[in-house]
Tab-separated table of C-alpha atoms in Angstrom:
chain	number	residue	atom	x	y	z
A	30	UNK	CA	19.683	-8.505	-3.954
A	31	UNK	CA	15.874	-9.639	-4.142
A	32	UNK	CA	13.534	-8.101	-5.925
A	33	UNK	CA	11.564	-4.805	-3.906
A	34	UNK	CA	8.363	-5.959	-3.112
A	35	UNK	CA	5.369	-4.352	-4.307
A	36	UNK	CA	3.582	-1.717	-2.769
A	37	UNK	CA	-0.008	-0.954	-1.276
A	38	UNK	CA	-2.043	2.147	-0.628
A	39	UNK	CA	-2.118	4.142	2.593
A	40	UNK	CA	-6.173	4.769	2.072
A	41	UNK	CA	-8.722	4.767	-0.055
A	42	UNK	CA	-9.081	7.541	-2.855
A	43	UNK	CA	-12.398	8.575	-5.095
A	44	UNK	CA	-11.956	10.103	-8.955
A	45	UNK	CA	-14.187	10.788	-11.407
A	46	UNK	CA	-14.043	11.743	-15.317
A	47	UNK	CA	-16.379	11.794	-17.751
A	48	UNK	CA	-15.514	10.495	-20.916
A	49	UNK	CA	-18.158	11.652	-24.180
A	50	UNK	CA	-20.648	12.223	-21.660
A	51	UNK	CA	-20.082	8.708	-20.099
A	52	UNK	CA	-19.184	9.092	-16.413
A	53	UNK	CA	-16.459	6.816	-14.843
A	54	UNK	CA	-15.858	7.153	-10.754
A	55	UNK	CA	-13.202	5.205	-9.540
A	56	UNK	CA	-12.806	3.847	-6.359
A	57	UNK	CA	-9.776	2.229	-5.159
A	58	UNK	CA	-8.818	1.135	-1.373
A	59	UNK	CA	-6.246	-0.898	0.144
A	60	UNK	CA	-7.309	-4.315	1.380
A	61	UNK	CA	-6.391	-7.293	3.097
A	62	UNK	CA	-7.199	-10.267	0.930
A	63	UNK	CA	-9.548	-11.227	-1.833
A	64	UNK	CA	-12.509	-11.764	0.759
A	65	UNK	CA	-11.809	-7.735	1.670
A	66	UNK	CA	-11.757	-6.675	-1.877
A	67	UNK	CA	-14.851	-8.316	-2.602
A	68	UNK	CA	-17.094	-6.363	0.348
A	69	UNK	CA	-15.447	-3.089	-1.121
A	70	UNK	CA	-16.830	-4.006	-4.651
A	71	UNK	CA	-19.994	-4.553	-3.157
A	72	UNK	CA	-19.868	-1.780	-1.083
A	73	UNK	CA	-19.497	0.162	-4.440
A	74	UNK	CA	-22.287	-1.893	-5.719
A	75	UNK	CA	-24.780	-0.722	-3.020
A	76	UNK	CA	-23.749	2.785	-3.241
A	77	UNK	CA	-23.623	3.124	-7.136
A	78	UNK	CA	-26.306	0.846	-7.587
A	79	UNK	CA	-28.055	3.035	-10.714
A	80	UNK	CA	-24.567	2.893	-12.569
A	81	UNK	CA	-24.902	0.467	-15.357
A	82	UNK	CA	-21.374	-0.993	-14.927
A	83	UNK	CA	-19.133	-2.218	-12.351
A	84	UNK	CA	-15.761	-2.667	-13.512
A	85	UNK	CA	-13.131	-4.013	-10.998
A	86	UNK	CA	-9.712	-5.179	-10.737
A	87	UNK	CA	-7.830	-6.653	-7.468
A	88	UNK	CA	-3.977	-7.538	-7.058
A	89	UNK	CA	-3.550	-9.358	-3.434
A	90	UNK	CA	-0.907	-11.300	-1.435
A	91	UNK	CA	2.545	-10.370	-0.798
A	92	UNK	CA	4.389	-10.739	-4.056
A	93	UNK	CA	0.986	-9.575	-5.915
A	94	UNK	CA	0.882	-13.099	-7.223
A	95	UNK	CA	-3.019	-13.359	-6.953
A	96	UNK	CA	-5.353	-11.323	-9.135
A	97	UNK	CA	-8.815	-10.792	-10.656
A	98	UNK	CA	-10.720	-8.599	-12.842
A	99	UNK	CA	-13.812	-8.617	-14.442
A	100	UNK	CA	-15.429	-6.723	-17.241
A	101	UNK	CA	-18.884	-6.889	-15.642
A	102	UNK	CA	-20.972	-6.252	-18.658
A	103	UNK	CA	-18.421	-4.581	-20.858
A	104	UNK	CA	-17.035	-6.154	-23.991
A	105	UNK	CA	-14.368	-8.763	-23.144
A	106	UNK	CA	-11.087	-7.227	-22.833
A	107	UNK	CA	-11.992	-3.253	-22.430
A	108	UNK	CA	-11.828	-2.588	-19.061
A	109	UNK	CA	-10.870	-5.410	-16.559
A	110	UNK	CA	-7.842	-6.437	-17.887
A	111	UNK	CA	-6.600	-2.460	-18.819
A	112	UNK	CA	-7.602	-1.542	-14.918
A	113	UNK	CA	-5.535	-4.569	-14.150
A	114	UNK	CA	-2.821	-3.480	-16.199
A	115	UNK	CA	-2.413	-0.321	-14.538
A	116	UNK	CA	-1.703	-2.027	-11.404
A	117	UNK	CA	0.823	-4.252	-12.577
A	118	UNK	CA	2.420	-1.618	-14.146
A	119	UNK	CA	2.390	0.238	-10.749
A	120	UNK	CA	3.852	-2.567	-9.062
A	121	UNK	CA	1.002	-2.485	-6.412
A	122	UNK	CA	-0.621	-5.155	-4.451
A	123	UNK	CA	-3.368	-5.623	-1.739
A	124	UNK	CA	-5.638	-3.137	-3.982
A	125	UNK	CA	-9.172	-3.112	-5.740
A	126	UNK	CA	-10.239	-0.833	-8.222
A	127	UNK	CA	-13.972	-0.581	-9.289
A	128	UNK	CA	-14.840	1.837	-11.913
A	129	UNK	CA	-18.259	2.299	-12.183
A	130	UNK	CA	-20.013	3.910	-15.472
A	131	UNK	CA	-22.850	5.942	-15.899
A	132	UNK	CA	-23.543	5.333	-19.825
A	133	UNK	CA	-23.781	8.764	-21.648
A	134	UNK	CA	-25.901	7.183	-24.473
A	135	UNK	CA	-22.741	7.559	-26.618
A	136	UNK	CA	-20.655	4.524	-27.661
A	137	UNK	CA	-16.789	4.213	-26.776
A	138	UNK	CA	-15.727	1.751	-28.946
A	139	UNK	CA	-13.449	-1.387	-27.539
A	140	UNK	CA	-10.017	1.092	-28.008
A	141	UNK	CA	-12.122	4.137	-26.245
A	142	UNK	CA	-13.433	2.217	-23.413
A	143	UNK	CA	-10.184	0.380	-22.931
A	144	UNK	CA	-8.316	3.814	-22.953
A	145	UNK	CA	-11.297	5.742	-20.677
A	146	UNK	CA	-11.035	2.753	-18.121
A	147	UNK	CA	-7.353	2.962	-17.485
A	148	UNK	CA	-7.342	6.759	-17.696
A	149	UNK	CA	-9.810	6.236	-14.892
A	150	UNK	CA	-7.684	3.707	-12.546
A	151	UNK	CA	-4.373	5.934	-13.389
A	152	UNK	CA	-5.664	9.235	-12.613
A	153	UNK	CA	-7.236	7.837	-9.243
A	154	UNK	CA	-4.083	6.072	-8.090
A	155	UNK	CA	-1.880	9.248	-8.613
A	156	UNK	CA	-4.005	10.580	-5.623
A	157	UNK	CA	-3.805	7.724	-3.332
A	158	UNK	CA	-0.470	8.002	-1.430
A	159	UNK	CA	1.921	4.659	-2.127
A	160	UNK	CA	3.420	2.828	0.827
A	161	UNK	CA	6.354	0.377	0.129
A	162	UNK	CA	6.492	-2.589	1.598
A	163	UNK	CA	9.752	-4.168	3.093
A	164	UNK	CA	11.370	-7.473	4.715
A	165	UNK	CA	12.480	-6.443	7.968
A	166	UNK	CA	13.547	-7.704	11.027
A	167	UNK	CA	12.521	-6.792	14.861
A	168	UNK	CA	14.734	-5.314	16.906
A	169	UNK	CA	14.356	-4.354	20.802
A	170	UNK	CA	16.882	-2.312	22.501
A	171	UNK	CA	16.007	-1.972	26.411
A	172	UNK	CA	17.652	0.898	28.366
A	173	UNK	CA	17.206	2.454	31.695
A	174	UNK	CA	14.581	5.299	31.892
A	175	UNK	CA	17.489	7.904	32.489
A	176	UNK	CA	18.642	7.456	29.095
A	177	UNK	CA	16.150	7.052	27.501
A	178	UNK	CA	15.520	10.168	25.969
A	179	UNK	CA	18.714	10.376	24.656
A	180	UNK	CA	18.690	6.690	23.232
A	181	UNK	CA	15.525	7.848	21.558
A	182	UNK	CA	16.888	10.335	19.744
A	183	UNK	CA	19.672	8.801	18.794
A	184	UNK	CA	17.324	5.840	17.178
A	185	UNK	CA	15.388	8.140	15.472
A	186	UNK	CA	18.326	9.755	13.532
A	187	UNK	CA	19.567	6.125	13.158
A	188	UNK	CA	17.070	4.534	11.125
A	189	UNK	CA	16.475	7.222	8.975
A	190	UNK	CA	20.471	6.458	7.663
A	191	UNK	CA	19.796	2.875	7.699
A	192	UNK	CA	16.028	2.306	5.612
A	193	UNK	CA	14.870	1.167	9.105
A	194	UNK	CA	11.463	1.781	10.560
A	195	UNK	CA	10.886	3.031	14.630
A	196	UNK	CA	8.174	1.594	16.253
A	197	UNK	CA	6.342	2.411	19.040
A	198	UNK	CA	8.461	2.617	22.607
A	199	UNK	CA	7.287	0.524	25.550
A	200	UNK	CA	7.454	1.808	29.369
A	201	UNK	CA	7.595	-0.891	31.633
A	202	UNK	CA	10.934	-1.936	34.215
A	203	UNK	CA	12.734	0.179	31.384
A	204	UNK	CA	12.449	1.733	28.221
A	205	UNK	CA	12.000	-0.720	25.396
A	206	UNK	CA	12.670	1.179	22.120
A	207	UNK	CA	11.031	-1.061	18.530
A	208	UNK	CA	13.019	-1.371	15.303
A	209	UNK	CA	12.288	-2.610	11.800
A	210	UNK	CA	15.357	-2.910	10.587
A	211	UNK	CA	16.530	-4.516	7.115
A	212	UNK	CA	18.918	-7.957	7.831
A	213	UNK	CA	21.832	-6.096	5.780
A	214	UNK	CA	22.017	-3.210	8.404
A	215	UNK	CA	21.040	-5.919	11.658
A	216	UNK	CA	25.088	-5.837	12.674
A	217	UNK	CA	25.630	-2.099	12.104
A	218	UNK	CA	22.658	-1.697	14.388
A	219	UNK	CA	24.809	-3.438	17.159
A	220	UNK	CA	27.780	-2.100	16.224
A	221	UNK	CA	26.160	1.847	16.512
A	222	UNK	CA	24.474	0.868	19.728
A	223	UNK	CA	27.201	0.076	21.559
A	224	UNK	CA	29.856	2.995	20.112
A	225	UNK	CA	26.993	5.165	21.575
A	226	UNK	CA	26.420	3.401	25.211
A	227	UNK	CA	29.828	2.745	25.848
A	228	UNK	CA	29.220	-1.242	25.189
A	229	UNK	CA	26.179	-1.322	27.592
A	230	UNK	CA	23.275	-1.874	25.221
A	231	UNK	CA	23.051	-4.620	22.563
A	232	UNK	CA	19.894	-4.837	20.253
A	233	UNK	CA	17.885	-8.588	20.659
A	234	UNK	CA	16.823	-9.283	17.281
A	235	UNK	CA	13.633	-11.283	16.935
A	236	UNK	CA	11.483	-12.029	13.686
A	237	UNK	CA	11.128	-10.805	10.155
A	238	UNK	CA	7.949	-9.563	8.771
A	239	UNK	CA	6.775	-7.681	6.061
A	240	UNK	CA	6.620	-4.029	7.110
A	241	UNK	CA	4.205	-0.907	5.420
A	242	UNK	CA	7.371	1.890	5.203
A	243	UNK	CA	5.102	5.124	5.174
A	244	UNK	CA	6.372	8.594	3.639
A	245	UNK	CA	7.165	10.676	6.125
């Protein structure tokens, strides 16, 4: 079996702590690409523009395989890299953080400000609610409007069993019913369909994409 892929946030969160009078607010957001996680640093920027650093860390792409960080005034090492950490260690992509500090006229020290700037990213992403992200394939199963009520239901209890995702229905000539549905599970799918129709419906499978699995 593949590795899981790594996860995203459902929306952005806000946190602040203050640190030896030092206070750090921490923004992360979910985002598309790098161009996206730049505007929400500057963003931050404009907003906290009196805050005398602006600390940031991105993870983007699909397997998390690009990433940046930069210590934006802060000695090399103490708060990029740590903020960057706590991402990888989270297994999270498509996410900025920016932390940005409002110097209490007390020194940190490189171990302090590395500690207060991951505090900072972890306590903010334990608020943000994590979405997993999965490989999963399409699936359309069509059905006469009489049943479909019944079919509907009977999807919905379906791909909760099966790590599948239900998509939005379509109402056209007949009731088109959407499925994410992982390739493992593709033939049980078919298999389930028909034991409930009597043989008269069989899923058409289309393309695989990579799907944000929400908690319910």
């Amino acid at each position: 079996m593949s590795a899981p892929l790594p996860s995203t946030i459902a929306a952005p969160v806000e946190h602040e702590i203050v640190i030896t009078r030092s206070r750090f607010i921490t923004t992360v957001a979910p985002v598309a690409d790098v161009a996206d996680a730049e505007r929400v640093v500057a963003e931050v920027r404009k907003r906290s523009w009196d805050a005398r650093h602006h600390c940031t860390a991105m993870v983007t792409g699909v397997l998390g395989d690009q990433a940046r960080s930069s210590d934006d005034g802060e000695p090399s090492g103490t708060a990029g890299v740590p903020i960057l950490e706590v991402l990888r260690r989270r297994h999270l992509t498509d996410v900025v953080v920016v932390v940005s500090r409002y110097f209490g006229g007390v020194k940190l020290g490189a171990g302090g400000l590395v500690r207060a700037y991951s505090t900072s990213a972890s306590e903010c992403l334990d608020r943000a609610t994590v979405v997993a992200r999965r490989a999963l394939t399409r699936a359309t199963v069509s059905v006469p409007h009489a049943d479909a009520g019944r079919i509907d239901n009977a999807l919905r209890d379906w791909v909760r069993h099966h790590d599948a995702v239900l998509g939005e229905p379509a109402y056209g000539a007949a009731a088109a019913f959407e499925l994410w549905v992982p390739a493992a599970e593709r033939e049980r799918l078919r298999t389930d369909l028909a034991a409930t129709t009597g043989g008269t419906v069989d899923p058409v499978f289309g393309d695989e994409r990579i799907v944000d699995v929400r908690p319910e």
